[in-house]
Every structure is written in structure tokens, then in C-alpha cells.
Amino acid sequence: VQLQASGGGLVQVGGSLTLSCAASGSRFRISDMGWYRQAPGNRRDLVAVITAVGSSHYADSVKGRFDISRDGAKDTVTLQMNNLKPEDTAVYYCNAGAYIDSTYRNFWGQGTLVTVSS
């Protein structure tokens, strides 16, 4: 399974960005999809995750500002980020759990940089 992320960039404080991630490959069934982020010198932390049935979970730091959604038919996940703050600056990574035949595996996309300038 390959995950292709897009949508990062530079935005001012209070602005918005949308990140998208598409899964591709063969013989797979996507389970959860989500986004993590890693700022310089920090660990990679969960931002938001959405299950196959549409249940979502957010990090406390982004609740009320970020919205995660997915298109099950297209195996894509989108993260709408609003009211961005400087502390949101990080490399954002798409993540997906998928069944290859009957084996569950975890996959990562390449990171996309989000920079929030004040």
C-alpha cells in the first residue's frame, strides 16, 4: 500500500490548510486512516484518526480546529485545518492500517511540511 500525501505549505496564523492522502495498491482493505505530526526535536504524535465506520478521534490540541474525513470508496483521508497556530508547525504524516489478504499492517506516507508563520 502506498500513501500519497499533499497539501502542506506556508500559512499565516489563523489561516487554513487542507491535507489530503490517497492510498493505492492492490489486494488491500483500509481500516483506520489518520494523520500524525512531528516538529523538530519532538516525537511523532497523533493528530487525528478516523475509523472505517467514520468514528474520529482528535488530539486535545487540535479539537475544534481540525476536521478529519475520509472517502471510503476512494481510500482517501482529508484533514481540514483551521485557525492554525505557530505550534501546529510540523511535518505531517499520513498513516493507514490495512489488511493485505488477512494480515494487518501499518503504512506511512511521506511527510508534508506545514509552516504557520506569525
Short mmCIF file of C-alpha atoms in Angstrom, two decimals:
data_model
loop_
_atom_site.label_atom_id
_atom_site.label_comp_id
_atom_site.label_asym_id
_atom_site.label_seq_id
_atom_site.Cartn_x
_atom_site.Cartn_y
_atom_site.Cartn_z
CA VAL A 1 0.00 0.00 0.00
CA GLN A 2 1.34 3.40 -0.96
CA LEU A 3 0.13 6.58 0.71
CA GLN A 4 0.49 9.84 -1.20
CA ALA A 5 0.05 12.98 0.86
CA SER A 6 -0.39 16.51 -0.40
CA GLY A 7 -1.48 19.95 0.70
CA GLY A 8 1.18 21.25 3.05
CA GLY A 9 2.61 24.72 2.81
CA LEU A 10 3.10 28.07 4.46
CA VAL A 11 0.18 29.85 6.10
CA GLN A 12 -0.24 32.72 8.48
CA VAL A 13 -1.59 32.42 11.99
CA GLY A 14 -5.33 31.96 11.89
CA GLY A 15 -5.29 30.63 8.38
CA SER A 16 -6.40 27.29 7.00
CA LEU A 17 -4.88 24.41 5.09
CA THR A 18 -6.21 21.13 3.80
CA LEU A 19 -4.12 17.98 3.74
CA SER A 20 -5.10 15.02 1.60
CA CYS A 21 -3.82 11.49 1.44
CA ALA A 22 -4.68 8.76 -1.04
CA ALA A 23 -3.97 5.07 -0.65
CA SER A 24 -3.15 2.91 -3.63
CA GLY A 25 -2.01 -0.60 -4.26
CA SER A 26 -3.59 -3.98 -4.77
CA ARG A 27 -5.44 -6.54 -2.68
CA PHE A 28 -5.82 -4.35 0.37
CA ARG A 29 -8.63 -3.17 2.63
CA ILE A 30 -8.08 0.02 4.56
CA SER A 31 -9.06 0.09 8.22
CA ASP A 32 -8.18 3.27 10.13
CA MET A 33 -6.65 6.31 8.47
CA GLY A 34 -5.11 9.26 10.20
CA TRP A 35 -2.55 12.00 10.50
CA TYR A 36 0.44 12.36 12.75
CA ARG A 37 2.85 15.25 13.06
CA GLN A 38 6.41 15.74 14.12
CA ALA A 39 8.01 19.05 14.97
CA PRO A 40 11.81 19.38 15.07
CA GLY A 41 13.22 17.70 18.13
CA ASN A 42 9.87 16.20 19.06
CA ARG A 43 8.36 12.77 18.75
CA ARG A 44 5.72 11.92 16.15
CA ASP A 45 2.31 12.44 17.72
CA LEU A 46 -1.21 11.59 16.67
CA VAL A 47 -3.23 14.49 15.30
CA ALA A 48 -6.44 12.78 14.24
CA VAL A 49 -7.66 9.36 13.21
CA ILE A 50 -10.84 8.11 11.57
CA THR A 51 -12.05 4.53 11.54
CA ALA A 52 -13.53 2.57 8.70
CA VAL A 53 -17.01 3.34 10.02
CA GLY A 54 -16.33 7.05 10.36
CA SER A 55 -15.61 7.45 14.06
CA SER A 56 -12.96 10.08 14.67
CA HIS A 57 -10.56 10.97 17.44
CA TYR A 58 -8.52 14.13 17.82
CA ALA A 59 -5.57 15.25 19.87
CA ASP A 60 -6.71 17.73 22.51
CA SER A 61 -4.54 20.43 20.96
CA VAL A 62 -6.50 20.40 17.69
CA LYS A 63 -10.06 19.72 18.85
CA GLY A 64 -12.47 22.27 17.47
CA ARG A 65 -9.98 23.47 14.86
CA PHE A 66 -9.20 20.40 12.75
CA ASP A 67 -11.63 18.10 10.99
CA ILE A 68 -10.77 14.68 9.58
CA SER A 69 -12.85 12.97 6.94
CA ARG A 70 -12.49 10.07 4.54
CA ASP A 71 -13.86 8.77 1.30
CA GLY A 72 -14.06 5.03 1.69
CA ALA A 73 -14.71 4.42 -1.97
CA LYS A 74 -11.53 6.24 -2.95
CA ASP A 75 -9.41 5.30 0.10
CA THR A 76 -8.59 8.91 0.80
CA VAL A 77 -8.40 10.87 4.01
CA THR A 78 -8.54 14.64 4.37
CA LEU A 79 -7.52 16.86 7.25
CA GLN A 80 -9.06 20.32 7.25
CA MET A 81 -7.01 22.56 9.49
CA ASN A 82 -8.48 25.87 10.60
CA ASN A 83 -7.36 28.63 12.91
CA LEU A 84 -3.79 27.46 12.60
CA LYS A 85 -1.30 28.35 15.31
CA PRO A 86 2.52 28.50 15.25
CA GLU A 87 2.61 25.37 17.38
CA ASP A 88 0.92 23.49 14.54
CA THR A 89 4.11 23.84 12.53
CA ALA A 90 5.42 20.35 11.84
CA VAL A 91 5.85 17.68 9.24
CA TYR A 92 2.51 15.92 8.89
CA TYR A 93 2.42 12.21 8.05
CA CYS A 94 -0.48 10.23 6.69
CA ASN A 95 -0.99 6.83 8.29
CA ALA A 96 -3.20 3.89 7.44
CA GLY A 97 -3.88 0.48 8.83
CA ALA A 98 -4.69 -2.01 6.11
CA TYR A 99 -5.38 -5.68 5.66
CA ILE A 100 -3.32 -7.32 2.95
CA ASP A 101 -5.25 -10.53 2.45
CA SER A 102 -5.81 -11.32 6.15
CA THR A 103 -2.66 -9.72 7.55
CA TYR A 104 -2.93 -6.32 9.24
CA ARG A 105 -0.12 -3.89 8.52
CA ASN A 106 0.56 -0.24 9.19
CA PHE A 107 1.68 2.15 6.48
CA TRP A 108 3.11 5.65 6.39
CA GLY A 109 3.10 8.24 3.68
CA GLN A 110 5.84 10.73 3.03
CA GLY A 111 5.65 13.78 5.22
CA THR A 112 4.27 17.11 4.13
CA LEU A 113 5.51 20.26 5.82
CA VAL A 114 3.09 22.70 7.38
CA THR A 115 4.55 26.01 8.48
CA VAL A 116 2.44 28.53 10.38
CA SER A 117 4.04 31.94 10.49
CA SER A 118 3.30 34.70 12.93
#
